Short mmCIF file of C-alpha atoms in Angstrom, two decimals:
data_model
loop_
_atom_site.label_atom_id
_atom_site.label_comp_id
_atom_site.label_asym_id
_atom_site.label_seq_id
_atom_site.Cartn_x
_atom_site.Cartn_y
_atom_site.Cartn_z
CA MET A 24 37.13 -10.00 -19.07
CA LYS A 25 36.57 -10.35 -15.43
CA ILE A 26 39.07 -10.24 -13.17
CA SER A 27 38.85 -14.11 -12.42
CA GLN A 28 39.56 -14.49 -16.03
CA LEU A 29 42.81 -12.33 -15.87
CA SER A 30 43.57 -14.46 -13.21
CA LYS A 31 42.92 -17.80 -15.08
CA ALA A 32 44.37 -16.32 -18.53
CA THR A 33 47.86 -14.93 -16.63
CA GLY A 34 48.40 -17.36 -13.78
CA VAL A 35 48.42 -14.62 -11.50
CA SER A 36 45.76 -14.64 -8.47
CA PRO A 37 43.49 -11.70 -7.99
CA ARG A 38 44.99 -10.45 -4.95
CA SER A 39 47.97 -9.43 -7.25
CA ILE A 40 45.82 -8.17 -9.75
CA ARG A 41 44.21 -6.26 -7.67
CA HIS A 42 47.62 -4.51 -6.53
CA TYR A 43 48.97 -4.11 -9.88
CA GLU A 44 45.88 -2.03 -10.33
CA LYS A 45 46.49 0.14 -6.87
CA LYS A 46 49.98 0.60 -7.94
CA ARG A 47 48.92 2.14 -11.32
CA LEU A 48 50.35 -0.58 -13.13
CA LEU A 49 46.84 -1.91 -14.89
CA THR A 50 43.54 -0.10 -15.15
CA ALA A 51 40.36 -1.38 -15.03
CA ASN A 52 36.72 -0.42 -16.26
CA ARG A 53 33.81 -0.79 -13.40
CA LEU A 54 30.74 -2.20 -13.95
CA GLU A 55 27.54 -0.84 -12.60
CA ASN A 56 27.95 -3.20 -10.21
CA ASP A 57 31.12 -1.92 -9.09
CA TYR A 58 32.90 -5.70 -10.69
CA ARG A 59 36.47 -4.67 -12.42
CA GLU A 60 36.64 -5.30 -16.38
CA PHE A 61 39.86 -5.42 -18.25
CA ASP A 62 40.38 -5.36 -21.64
CA GLU A 63 42.71 -7.96 -23.63
CA SER A 64 45.41 -5.81 -22.95
CA ALA A 65 45.40 -6.48 -19.73
CA VAL A 66 46.93 -10.10 -20.02
CA GLU A 67 49.87 -8.77 -21.62
CA CYS A 68 50.07 -6.09 -19.02
CA VAL A 69 50.20 -8.44 -16.38
CA LYS A 70 52.53 -10.74 -17.70
CA THR A 71 55.15 -8.51 -18.59
CA THR A 72 54.86 -6.60 -14.76
CA GLN A 73 55.51 -10.86 -13.75
CA ILE A 74 58.53 -10.46 -15.67
CA PHE A 75 59.92 -7.25 -14.16
CA LEU A 76 59.15 -8.75 -10.74
CA ARG A 77 60.82 -11.94 -11.46
CA LEU A 78 64.09 -9.53 -12.59
CA GLY A 79 64.00 -8.28 -9.46
CA LEU A 80 62.30 -5.32 -9.59
CA SER A 81 59.63 -3.74 -7.72
CA THR A 82 56.20 -2.45 -8.51
CA LEU A 83 57.12 0.75 -8.30
CA LYS A 84 59.97 0.73 -10.44
CA ALA A 85 58.06 -1.50 -12.91
CA SER A 86 55.85 1.23 -13.09
CA ALA A 87 58.88 3.70 -13.82
CA ALA A 88 59.76 0.73 -16.30
CA GLY A 89 56.96 2.10 -18.31
CA VAL A 90 54.31 -1.51 -18.19
CA ARG A 91 51.23 1.09 -17.54
CA MET A 92 52.24 3.50 -20.63
CA ALA A 93 53.53 0.63 -22.90
CA PHE A 94 49.94 -0.99 -23.23
CA THR A 95 47.29 1.96 -22.86
CA ALA A 96 48.57 2.87 -26.18
CA LEU A 97 47.33 -0.66 -27.85
#
């Protein structure tokens, strides 16, 4: 799914999704046109990241808590 589709599925802005990717909470494959392509596990990863952020954790702490690791195995 493209970033706009992930944004709609999660209610999170594309800008935030790009930030999560930059912080390595989320990974995307790059298509030939350099668009990001996320798999279905990205939806749960973004939602989980949002939960951590609402609890007051920074993206660094969310990363340390294993958000990315929990979903890369799926």
